[in-house]
Amino acid sequence: MIAITTIEKLVRERLDEKMFIVEISVSKSNAIRVYVDGFDGITIEQCIAISRNVEHNLDREEEDFELEVSSPGLTESFKVLEQYIKYTGREIEVLPEEGEKLTGLLKVADENSIVLETSTREKVEGHKKKQLVVKDYKFKYNEIKSAKAVISFK
């Protein structure tokens, strides 16, 4: 089986400072899956360059393999800190380990936690109509079951 560290080294050779590895997996049958992203997105040409670098530096005669290099889908859960940083200032959906799913603006993402700002219309005492209530929720990463971008066509 091809070592993940070998693949990671080869992938990093083709990343610039705005790109990052999301996930690398190697199955028992040497099916290699590489997911990369960038703070400005990632192009097909960048994926091809990474794929070629990995492919040209592994010997199929020694060990055969299957290789796929792509960006994670928009519907996939975040896996690394860089994804949270990329989506700071945008709307995301967070499913905490305990509690209900929340959708809101990702205000802060650092090494330890995130801050999510939610806005909901709620009945407030002393008002006839529902009022806009803004709340901040702070989550440590180990308190998040899943988080992903919200796709909006507004």
Short mmCIF file of C-alpha atoms in Angstrom, two decimals:
data_model
loop_
_atom_site.label_atom_id
_atom_site.label_comp_id
_atom_site.label_asym_id
_atom_site.label_seq_id
_atom_site.Cartn_x
_atom_site.Cartn_y
_atom_site.Cartn_z
CA MET A 1 0.00 0.00 0.00
CA ILE A 2 1.28 3.47 -0.90
CA ALA A 3 1.94 5.66 2.16
CA ILE A 4 -0.25 8.73 2.71
CA THR A 5 2.87 10.68 3.76
CA THR A 6 4.40 10.03 0.33
CA ILE A 7 1.26 11.31 -1.41
CA GLU A 8 1.05 14.33 0.91
CA LYS A 9 4.65 15.31 0.14
CA LEU A 10 4.01 15.11 -3.62
CA VAL A 11 0.77 17.11 -3.36
CA ARG A 12 2.41 19.85 -1.26
CA GLU A 13 5.03 20.32 -4.01
CA ARG A 14 2.28 21.74 -6.25
CA LEU A 15 0.36 23.84 -3.71
CA ASP A 16 0.79 27.59 -3.50
CA GLU A 17 0.31 29.64 -0.31
CA LYS A 18 -3.45 30.03 -0.97
CA MET A 19 -4.10 26.29 -1.40
CA PHE A 20 -4.48 23.57 1.22
CA ILE A 21 -5.06 19.83 1.58
CA VAL A 22 -8.51 18.87 2.80
CA GLU A 23 -8.08 15.09 2.84
CA ILE A 24 -5.95 12.30 1.43
CA SER A 25 -6.97 8.66 1.56
CA VAL A 26 -5.42 5.48 0.20
CA SER A 27 -7.46 2.27 0.13
CA LYS A 28 -6.07 -1.25 0.44
CA SER A 29 -6.32 -1.55 -3.35
CA ASN A 30 -4.27 1.67 -3.77
CA ALA A 31 -7.20 3.86 -4.79
CA ILE A 32 -5.77 7.29 -3.95
CA ARG A 33 -8.22 10.15 -3.30
CA VAL A 34 -6.82 13.66 -2.87
CA TYR A 35 -9.07 16.59 -1.96
CA VAL A 36 -7.52 20.06 -2.17
CA ASP A 37 -9.01 23.53 -1.95
CA GLY A 38 -7.90 27.14 -1.95
CA PHE A 39 -8.93 30.38 -0.31
CA ASP A 40 -9.74 31.64 -3.84
CA GLY A 41 -11.08 28.26 -4.96
CA ILE A 42 -9.15 25.78 -7.09
CA THR A 43 -9.07 25.29 -10.83
CA ILE A 44 -9.12 22.14 -12.91
CA GLU A 45 -5.63 23.06 -14.15
CA GLN A 46 -4.34 23.12 -10.57
CA CYS A 47 -5.89 19.69 -9.91
CA ILE A 48 -4.29 18.36 -13.10
CA ALA A 49 -0.87 19.70 -12.06
CA ILE A 50 -1.16 17.99 -8.68
CA SER A 51 -2.37 14.76 -10.27
CA ARG A 52 0.50 14.71 -12.79
CA ASN A 53 3.09 15.37 -10.09
CA VAL A 54 1.80 12.47 -7.99
CA GLU A 55 1.48 10.15 -10.98
CA HIS A 56 4.94 10.93 -12.40
CA ASN A 57 6.63 10.33 -9.05
CA LEU A 58 5.06 6.95 -8.32
CA ASP A 59 6.11 3.80 -10.14
CA ARG A 60 3.18 1.77 -11.51
CA GLU A 61 5.57 -1.11 -12.22
CA GLU A 62 6.39 -1.28 -8.52
CA GLU A 63 2.84 -0.77 -7.24
CA ASP A 64 -0.24 -0.11 -9.38
CA PHE A 65 -2.68 2.59 -8.23
CA GLU A 66 -5.78 4.59 -9.12
CA LEU A 67 -5.62 8.36 -8.59
CA GLU A 68 -8.32 11.02 -8.21
CA VAL A 69 -7.55 14.67 -7.41
CA SER A 70 -10.42 17.11 -6.89
CA SER A 71 -11.87 19.77 -4.67
CA PRO A 72 -14.38 18.74 -2.00
CA GLY A 73 -17.99 19.22 -3.05
CA LEU A 74 -20.00 22.17 -1.75
CA THR A 75 -22.28 19.79 0.11
CA GLU A 76 -19.42 18.09 1.96
CA SER A 77 -18.75 18.79 5.64
CA PHE A 78 -15.71 20.84 6.57
CA LYS A 79 -12.72 18.73 7.58
CA VAL A 80 -9.89 21.22 8.20
CA LEU A 81 -9.47 24.62 9.85
CA GLU A 82 -8.66 26.29 6.51
CA GLN A 83 -12.17 25.54 5.25
CA TYR A 84 -13.68 27.41 8.21
CA ILE A 85 -11.30 30.32 7.60
CA LYS A 86 -12.26 30.35 3.90
CA TYR A 87 -15.94 30.67 4.79
CA THR A 88 -15.54 33.39 7.45
CA GLY A 89 -18.05 36.12 6.64
CA ARG A 90 -20.33 33.69 4.82
CA GLU A 91 -23.36 31.66 5.77
CA ILE A 92 -22.77 28.12 7.02
CA GLU A 93 -24.80 25.35 8.62
CA VAL A 94 -23.55 23.81 11.87
CA LEU A 95 -24.82 20.61 13.45
CA PRO A 96 -23.47 20.55 17.01
CA GLU A 97 -22.77 17.30 18.86
CA GLU A 98 -25.60 18.34 21.18
CA GLY A 99 -28.52 20.48 20.10
CA GLU A 100 -30.24 21.48 16.90
CA LYS A 101 -28.83 22.45 13.53
CA LEU A 102 -28.02 26.17 13.26
CA THR A 103 -27.62 28.30 10.16
CA GLY A 104 -25.87 31.62 10.36
CA LEU A 105 -22.94 33.85 9.55
CA LEU A 106 -19.51 32.49 10.42
CA LYS A 107 -18.01 35.48 12.21
CA VAL A 108 -14.78 34.01 13.59
CA ALA A 109 -12.72 30.89 12.92
CA ASP A 110 -9.43 30.34 14.75
CA GLU A 111 -7.33 27.39 15.93
CA ASN A 112 -9.64 26.69 18.88
CA SER A 113 -13.22 27.52 17.92
CA ILE A 114 -15.74 29.28 15.70
CA VAL A 115 -18.36 31.95 16.38
CA LEU A 116 -21.64 31.62 14.50
CA GLU A 117 -24.13 34.51 14.39
CA THR A 118 -27.75 33.52 13.90
CA SER A 119 -30.72 35.78 13.15
CA THR A 120 -34.26 34.60 13.82
CA ARG A 121 -37.65 36.23 14.20
CA GLU A 122 -39.03 35.47 17.64
CA LYS A 123 -41.91 36.60 19.81
CA VAL A 124 -40.46 39.08 22.29
CA GLU A 125 -42.39 40.10 25.40
CA GLY A 126 -43.80 43.62 25.08
CA HIS A 127 -43.99 43.51 21.26
CA LYS A 128 -46.97 42.55 19.12
CA LYS A 129 -44.92 41.43 16.11
CA LYS A 130 -42.02 39.00 16.07
CA GLN A 131 -38.68 40.74 16.47
CA LEU A 132 -35.33 39.99 14.87
CA VAL A 133 -33.15 38.33 17.50
CA VAL A 134 -29.42 38.00 16.82
CA LYS A 135 -27.41 35.49 18.86
CA ASP A 136 -23.78 34.41 18.82
CA TYR A 137 -22.86 30.77 19.41
CA LYS A 138 -19.30 29.71 20.13
CA PHE A 139 -18.29 26.15 19.31
CA LYS A 140 -15.03 24.33 19.86
CA TYR A 141 -14.26 22.04 16.92
CA ASN A 142 -14.79 18.89 19.01
CA GLU A 143 -18.34 20.13 19.74
CA ILE A 144 -19.24 20.18 16.02
CA LYS A 145 -20.67 17.05 14.44
CA SER A 146 -20.68 18.65 10.97
CA ALA A 147 -20.45 22.06 9.32
CA LYS A 148 -20.85 23.01 5.68
CA ALA A 149 -21.39 25.94 3.39
CA VAL A 150 -24.91 27.14 2.68
CA ILE A 151 -25.60 27.43 -1.02
CA SER A 152 -27.82 30.38 -1.82
CA PHE A 153 -29.21 31.47 -5.17
CA LYS A 154 -30.55 34.82 -3.91
#
